mmCIF file with all atom_site columns, C-alpha atoms in Angstrom:
data_model
loop_
_atom_site.group_PDB
_atom_site.id
_atom_site.type_symbol
_atom_site.label_atom_id
_atom_site.label_alt_id
_atom_site.label_comp_id
_atom_site.label_asym_id
_atom_site.label_entity_id
_atom_site.label_seq_id
_atom_site.pdbx_PDB_ins_code
_atom_site.Cartn_x
_atom_site.Cartn_y
_atom_site.Cartn_z
_atom_site.occupancy
_atom_site.B_iso_or_equiv
_atom_site.pdbx_formal_charge
_atom_site.auth_seq_id
_atom_site.auth_comp_id
_atom_site.auth_asym_id
_atom_site.auth_atom_id
_atom_site.pdbx_PDB_model_num
ATOM 1   C CA . MET A 1 1   ? -7.278  8.146   0.236   1.00 0.00 ? 1   MET A CA 1
ATOM 2   C CA . GLY A 1 2   ? -7.121  10.736  2.882   1.00 0.00 ? 2   GLY A CA 1
ATOM 3   C CA . THR A 1 3   ? -8.763  11.092  5.919   1.00 0.00 ? 3   THR A CA 1
ATOM 4   C CA . ARG A 1 4   ? -12.109 9.757   5.417   1.00 0.00 ? 4   ARG A CA 1
ATOM 5   C CA . PRO A 1 5   ? -15.008 8.764   8.111   1.00 0.00 ? 5   PRO A CA 1
ATOM 6   C CA . GLY A 1 6   ? -15.653 5.321   6.698   1.00 0.00 ? 6   GLY A CA 1
ATOM 7   C CA . PRO A 1 7   ? -15.315 2.840   3.820   1.00 0.00 ? 7   PRO A CA 1
ATOM 8   C CA . GLU A 1 8   ? -18.538 4.497   2.121   1.00 0.00 ? 8   GLU A CA 1
ATOM 9   C CA . ALA A 1 9   ? -16.237 7.574   1.485   1.00 0.00 ? 9   ALA A CA 1
ATOM 10  C CA . ALA A 1 10  ? -13.268 5.555   0.215   1.00 0.00 ? 10  ALA A CA 1
ATOM 11  C CA . ASP A 1 11  ? -15.732 3.765   -2.268  1.00 0.00 ? 11  ASP A CA 1
ATOM 12  C CA . ASP A 1 12  ? -17.022 7.087   -3.323  1.00 0.00 ? 12  ASP A CA 1
ATOM 13  C CA . GLU A 1 13  ? -13.538 8.644   -3.988  1.00 0.00 ? 13  GLU A CA 1
ATOM 14  C CA . ILE A 1 14  ? -12.444 5.234   -5.951  1.00 0.00 ? 14  ILE A CA 1
ATOM 15  C CA . GLY A 1 15  ? -15.761 5.456   -7.927  1.00 0.00 ? 15  GLY A CA 1
ATOM 16  C CA . SER A 1 16  ? -14.969 9.299   -8.682  1.00 0.00 ? 16  SER A CA 1
ATOM 17  C CA . TRP A 1 17  ? -11.373 8.447   -9.751  1.00 0.00 ? 17  TRP A CA 1
ATOM 18  C CA . LEU A 1 18  ? -12.733 5.604   -12.172 1.00 0.00 ? 18  LEU A CA 1
ATOM 19  C CA . ASP A 1 19  ? -15.479 7.815   -13.517 1.00 0.00 ? 19  ASP A CA 1
ATOM 20  C CA . ARG A 1 20  ? -12.990 10.334  -14.600 1.00 0.00 ? 20  ARG A CA 1
ATOM 21  C CA . LEU A 1 21  ? -10.978 7.586   -16.218 1.00 0.00 ? 21  LEU A CA 1
ATOM 22  C CA . HIS A 1 22  ? -13.956 6.679   -18.158 1.00 0.00 ? 22  HIS A CA 1
ATOM 23  C CA . ASP A 1 23  ? -14.825 10.251  -18.947 1.00 0.00 ? 23  ASP A CA 1
ATOM 24  C CA . ALA A 1 24  ? -10.989 11.007  -20.241 1.00 0.00 ? 24  ALA A CA 1
ATOM 25  C CA . HIS A 1 25  ? -10.565 7.806   -21.916 1.00 0.00 ? 25  HIS A CA 1
ATOM 26  C CA . ASP A 1 26  ? -13.751 6.705   -23.195 1.00 0.00 ? 26  ASP A CA 1
ATOM 27  C CA . GLU A 1 27  ? -13.355 3.412   -25.175 1.00 0.00 ? 27  GLU A CA 1
ATOM 28  C CA . PHE A 1 28  ? -9.729  2.834   -23.981 1.00 0.00 ? 28  PHE A CA 1
ATOM 29  C CA . ALA A 1 29  ? -10.731 3.317   -20.156 1.00 0.00 ? 29  ALA A CA 1
ATOM 30  C CA . TYR A 1 30  ? -10.690 -0.363  -19.876 1.00 0.00 ? 30  TYR A CA 1
ATOM 31  C CA . ARG A 1 31  ? -7.213  -0.337  -20.480 1.00 0.00 ? 31  ARG A CA 1
ATOM 32  C CA . TYR A 1 32  ? -6.364  2.061   -17.800 1.00 0.00 ? 32  TYR A CA 1
ATOM 33  C CA . VAL A 1 33  ? -8.672  0.352   -15.229 1.00 0.00 ? 33  VAL A CA 1
ATOM 34  C CA . TYR A 1 34  ? -6.979  -2.957  -15.961 1.00 0.00 ? 34  TYR A CA 1
ATOM 35  C CA . ALA A 1 35  ? -3.486  -1.160  -15.910 1.00 0.00 ? 35  ALA A CA 1
ATOM 36  C CA . ALA A 1 36  ? -4.397  0.193   -12.203 1.00 0.00 ? 36  ALA A CA 1
ATOM 37  C CA . TYR A 1 37  ? -5.446  -3.368  -11.175 1.00 0.00 ? 37  TYR A CA 1
ATOM 38  C CA . LEU A 1 38  ? -2.047  -4.682  -12.141 1.00 0.00 ? 38  LEU A CA 1
ATOM 39  C CA . ALA A 1 39  ? -0.204  -2.013  -10.773 1.00 0.00 ? 39  ALA A CA 1
ATOM 40  C CA . VAL A 1 40  ? -1.920  -2.014  -7.329  1.00 0.00 ? 40  VAL A CA 1
ATOM 41  C CA . ARG A 1 41  ? -1.817  -5.873  -6.798  1.00 0.00 ? 41  ARG A CA 1
ATOM 42  C CA . SER A 1 42  ? 0.564   -7.420  -4.610  1.00 0.00 ? 42  SER A CA 1
ATOM 43  C CA . PRO A 1 43  ? 3.746   -6.983  -4.124  1.00 0.00 ? 43  PRO A CA 1
ATOM 44  C CA . ARG A 1 44  ? 3.078   -3.348  -4.554  1.00 0.00 ? 44  ARG A CA 1
ATOM 45  C CA . ARG A 1 45  ? 6.304   -1.454  -5.540  1.00 0.00 ? 45  ARG A CA 1
ATOM 46  C CA . GLU A 1 46  ? 6.879   1.470   -7.743  1.00 0.00 ? 46  GLU A CA 1
ATOM 47  C CA . ARG A 1 47  ? 5.443   0.903   -11.363 1.00 0.00 ? 47  ARG A CA 1
ATOM 48  C CA . ARG A 1 48  ? 5.059   2.685   -14.505 1.00 0.00 ? 48  ARG A CA 1
ATOM 49  C CA . GLY A 1 49  ? 2.785   0.624   -16.827 1.00 0.00 ? 49  GLY A CA 1
ATOM 50  C CA . GLY A 1 50  ? 1.843   2.387   -20.021 1.00 0.00 ? 50  GLY A CA 1
ATOM 51  C CA . GLU A 1 51  ? -1.485  3.799   -18.910 1.00 0.00 ? 51  GLU A CA 1
ATOM 52  C CA . VAL A 1 52  ? -0.891  4.224   -15.203 1.00 0.00 ? 52  VAL A CA 1
ATOM 53  C CA . ALA A 1 53  ? 1.755   4.867   -12.611 1.00 0.00 ? 53  ALA A CA 1
ATOM 54  C CA . LEU A 1 54  ? 2.091   3.584   -9.143  1.00 0.00 ? 54  LEU A CA 1
ATOM 55  C CA . THR A 1 55  ? 4.423   5.801   -6.947  1.00 0.00 ? 55  THR A CA 1
ATOM 56  C CA . ALA A 1 56  ? 5.347   5.376   -3.181  1.00 0.00 ? 56  ALA A CA 1
ATOM 57  C CA . GLU A 1 57  ? 4.407   7.979   -1.044  1.00 0.00 ? 57  GLU A CA 1
ATOM 58  C CA . PRO A 1 58  ? 6.610   9.425   1.766   1.00 0.00 ? 58  PRO A CA 1
ATOM 59  C CA . GLY A 1 59  ? 6.160   7.289   4.905   1.00 0.00 ? 59  GLY A CA 1
ATOM 60  C CA . GLU A 1 60  ? 3.375   4.971   3.853   1.00 0.00 ? 60  GLU A CA 1
ATOM 61  C CA . GLY A 1 61  ? 0.926   4.355   0.932   1.00 0.00 ? 61  GLY A CA 1
ATOM 62  C CA . HIS A 1 62  ? 0.953   4.879   -2.773  1.00 0.00 ? 62  HIS A CA 1
ATOM 63  C CA . LEU A 1 63  ? -0.240  7.404   -5.335  1.00 0.00 ? 63  LEU A CA 1
ATOM 64  C CA . LEU A 1 64  ? -2.003  5.939   -8.482  1.00 0.00 ? 64  LEU A CA 1
ATOM 65  C CA . ARG A 1 65  ? -2.016  8.197   -11.537 1.00 0.00 ? 65  ARG A CA 1
ATOM 66  C CA . ALA A 1 66  ? -3.412  8.097   -15.043 1.00 0.00 ? 66  ALA A CA 1
ATOM 67  C CA . GLY A 1 67  ? -1.285  10.197  -16.876 1.00 0.00 ? 67  GLY A CA 1
ATOM 68  C CA . SER A 1 68  ? 0.442   13.523  -15.835 1.00 0.00 ? 68  SER A CA 1
ATOM 69  C CA . GLY A 1 69  ? -2.766  15.407  -15.717 1.00 0.00 ? 69  GLY A CA 1
ATOM 70  C CA . ASP A 1 70  ? -4.478  12.963  -13.229 1.00 0.00 ? 70  ASP A CA 1
ATOM 71  C CA . PRO A 1 71  ? -4.358  14.298  -9.810  1.00 0.00 ? 71  PRO A CA 1
ATOM 72  C CA . GLY A 1 72  ? -4.367  10.515  -8.855  1.00 0.00 ? 72  GLY A CA 1
ATOM 73  C CA . LEU A 1 73  ? -5.737  8.495   -6.195  1.00 0.00 ? 73  LEU A CA 1
ATOM 74  C CA . ARG A 1 74  ? -4.045  8.135   -2.854  1.00 0.00 ? 74  ARG A CA 1
ATOM 75  C CA . LEU A 1 75  ? -4.080  4.686   -1.304  1.00 0.00 ? 75  LEU A CA 1
ATOM 76  C CA . ARG A 1 76  ? -2.747  5.147   2.452   1.00 0.00 ? 76  ARG A CA 1
ATOM 77  C CA . ASP A 1 77  ? -1.777  1.531   3.130   1.00 0.00 ? 77  ASP A CA 1
ATOM 78  C CA . ASP A 1 78  ? -2.130  -2.123  2.234   1.00 0.00 ? 78  ASP A CA 1
ATOM 79  C CA . ALA A 1 79  ? -5.785  -2.270  3.604   1.00 0.00 ? 79  ALA A CA 1
ATOM 80  C CA . GLU A 1 80  ? -6.704  0.630   1.284   1.00 0.00 ? 80  GLU A CA 1
ATOM 81  C CA . CYS A 1 81  ? -4.941  -1.036  -1.658  1.00 0.00 ? 81  CYS A CA 1
ATOM 82  C CA . GLU A 1 82  ? -6.789  -4.267  -0.873  1.00 0.00 ? 82  GLU A CA 1
ATOM 83  C CA . ALA A 1 83  ? -10.054 -2.381  -0.901  1.00 0.00 ? 83  ALA A CA 1
ATOM 84  C CA . PHE A 1 84  ? -9.487  -0.728  -4.361  1.00 0.00 ? 84  PHE A CA 1
ATOM 85  C CA . LEU A 1 85  ? -8.801  -4.106  -5.883  1.00 0.00 ? 85  LEU A CA 1
ATOM 86  C CA . ALA A 1 86  ? -12.067 -5.448  -4.170  1.00 0.00 ? 86  ALA A CA 1
ATOM 87  C CA . TYR A 1 87  ? -13.823 -2.287  -5.453  1.00 0.00 ? 87  TYR A CA 1
ATOM 88  C CA . LEU A 1 88  ? -12.543 -3.081  -8.991  1.00 0.00 ? 88  LEU A CA 1
ATOM 89  C CA . VAL A 1 89  ? -13.513 -6.590  -8.846  1.00 0.00 ? 89  VAL A CA 1
ATOM 90  C CA . GLY A 1 90  ? -17.127 -5.695  -7.597  1.00 0.00 ? 90  GLY A CA 1
ATOM 91  C CA . ARG A 1 91  ? -17.569 -2.878  -10.209 1.00 0.00 ? 91  ARG A CA 1
ATOM 92  C CA . TYR A 1 92  ? -16.240 -4.564  -13.165 1.00 0.00 ? 92  TYR A CA 1
ATOM 93  C CA . CYS A 1 93  ? -16.776 -8.476  -12.586 1.00 0.00 ? 93  CYS A CA 1
ATOM 94  C CA . ARG A 1 94  ? -20.157 -8.418  -11.083 1.00 0.00 ? 94  ARG A CA 1
ATOM 95  C CA . GLY A 1 95  ? -20.613 -11.920 -11.408 1.00 0.00 ? 95  GLY A CA 1
ATOM 96  C CA . ARG A 1 96  ? -20.072 -12.074 -14.852 1.00 0.00 ? 96  ARG A CA 1
ATOM 97  C CA . HIS A 1 97  ? -16.565 -12.407 -14.890 1.00 0.00 ? 97  HIS A CA 1
ATOM 98  C CA . SER A 1 98  ? -14.277 -14.763 -12.837 1.00 0.00 ? 98  SER A CA 1
ATOM 99  C CA . SER A 1 99  ? -11.310 -12.205 -12.457 1.00 0.00 ? 99  SER A CA 1
ATOM 100 C CA . MET A 1 100 ? -10.237 -9.090  -13.742 1.00 0.00 ? 100 MET A CA 1
ATOM 101 C CA . GLU A 1 101 ? -8.342  -10.897 -16.313 1.00 0.00 ? 101 GLU A CA 1
ATOM 102 C CA . GLU A 1 102 ? -11.321 -12.178 -17.803 1.00 0.00 ? 102 GLU A CA 1
ATOM 103 C CA . TRP A 1 103 ? -13.152 -8.894  -17.657 1.00 0.00 ? 103 TRP A CA 1
ATOM 104 C CA . GLU A 1 104 ? -10.172 -7.208  -19.551 1.00 0.00 ? 104 GLU A CA 1
ATOM 105 C CA . ALA A 1 105 ? -10.345 -9.740  -22.319 1.00 0.00 ? 105 ALA A CA 1
ATOM 106 C CA . ALA A 1 106 ? -14.015 -9.235  -22.672 1.00 0.00 ? 106 ALA A CA 1
ATOM 107 C CA . ALA A 1 107 ? -13.625 -5.496  -22.593 1.00 0.00 ? 107 ALA A CA 1
ATOM 108 C CA . HIS A 1 108 ? -10.942 -5.796  -25.393 1.00 0.00 ? 108 HIS A CA 1
ATOM 109 C CA . ASP A 1 109 ? -12.983 -8.251  -27.497 1.00 0.00 ? 109 ASP A CA 1
ATOM 110 C CA . ARG A 1 110 ? -15.938 -5.673  -27.317 1.00 0.00 ? 110 ARG A CA 1
ATOM 111 C CA . TYR A 1 111 ? -13.488 -2.947  -28.387 1.00 0.00 ? 111 TYR A CA 1
ATOM 112 C CA . VAL A 1 112 ? -12.232 -5.045  -31.262 1.00 0.00 ? 112 VAL A CA 1
ATOM 113 C CA . ALA A 1 113 ? -15.682 -5.803  -32.405 1.00 0.00 ? 113 ALA A CA 1
ATOM 114 C CA . ASP A 1 114 ? -16.696 -2.459  -32.206 1.00 0.00 ? 114 ASP A CA 1
ATOM 115 C CA . LEU A 1 115 ? -13.706 -1.436  -34.426 1.00 0.00 ? 115 LEU A CA 1
ATOM 116 C CA . ARG A 1 116 ? -14.921 -4.173  -37.133 1.00 0.00 ? 116 ARG A CA 1
ATOM 117 C CA . GLY A 1 117 ? -18.327 -2.637  -37.158 1.00 0.00 ? 117 GLY A CA 1
ATOM 118 C CA . TRP A 1 118 ? -16.864 0.583   -38.266 1.00 0.00 ? 118 TRP A CA 1
ATOM 119 C CA . GLU A 1 119 ? -15.405 -1.173  -41.307 1.00 0.00 ? 119 GLU A CA 1
#
């Protein structure tokens, strides 16, 4: 996440990256968010999982990208990876869901219900 003065700036960068996901992928954004969550969880290693890719940066850290057109989100070290995961839980679970897994299942159910509403 570069050279930031403190945790608020890191949260802003994560929030901006997630906002871009929502803007770019609309009703499918939940899939990208959950794929990012899975990619960054420990043990961290290079992963390509459908919607996102996590690649090791030279030296230390990782780059999380949602497709080739995404400039990505740099996570400098394990502490930033853990902060990213905590941010996701705080933003998406908000006490309504006990885990990101539960959040993803609920988001998918809403997506399917919306599709059925078009029939």
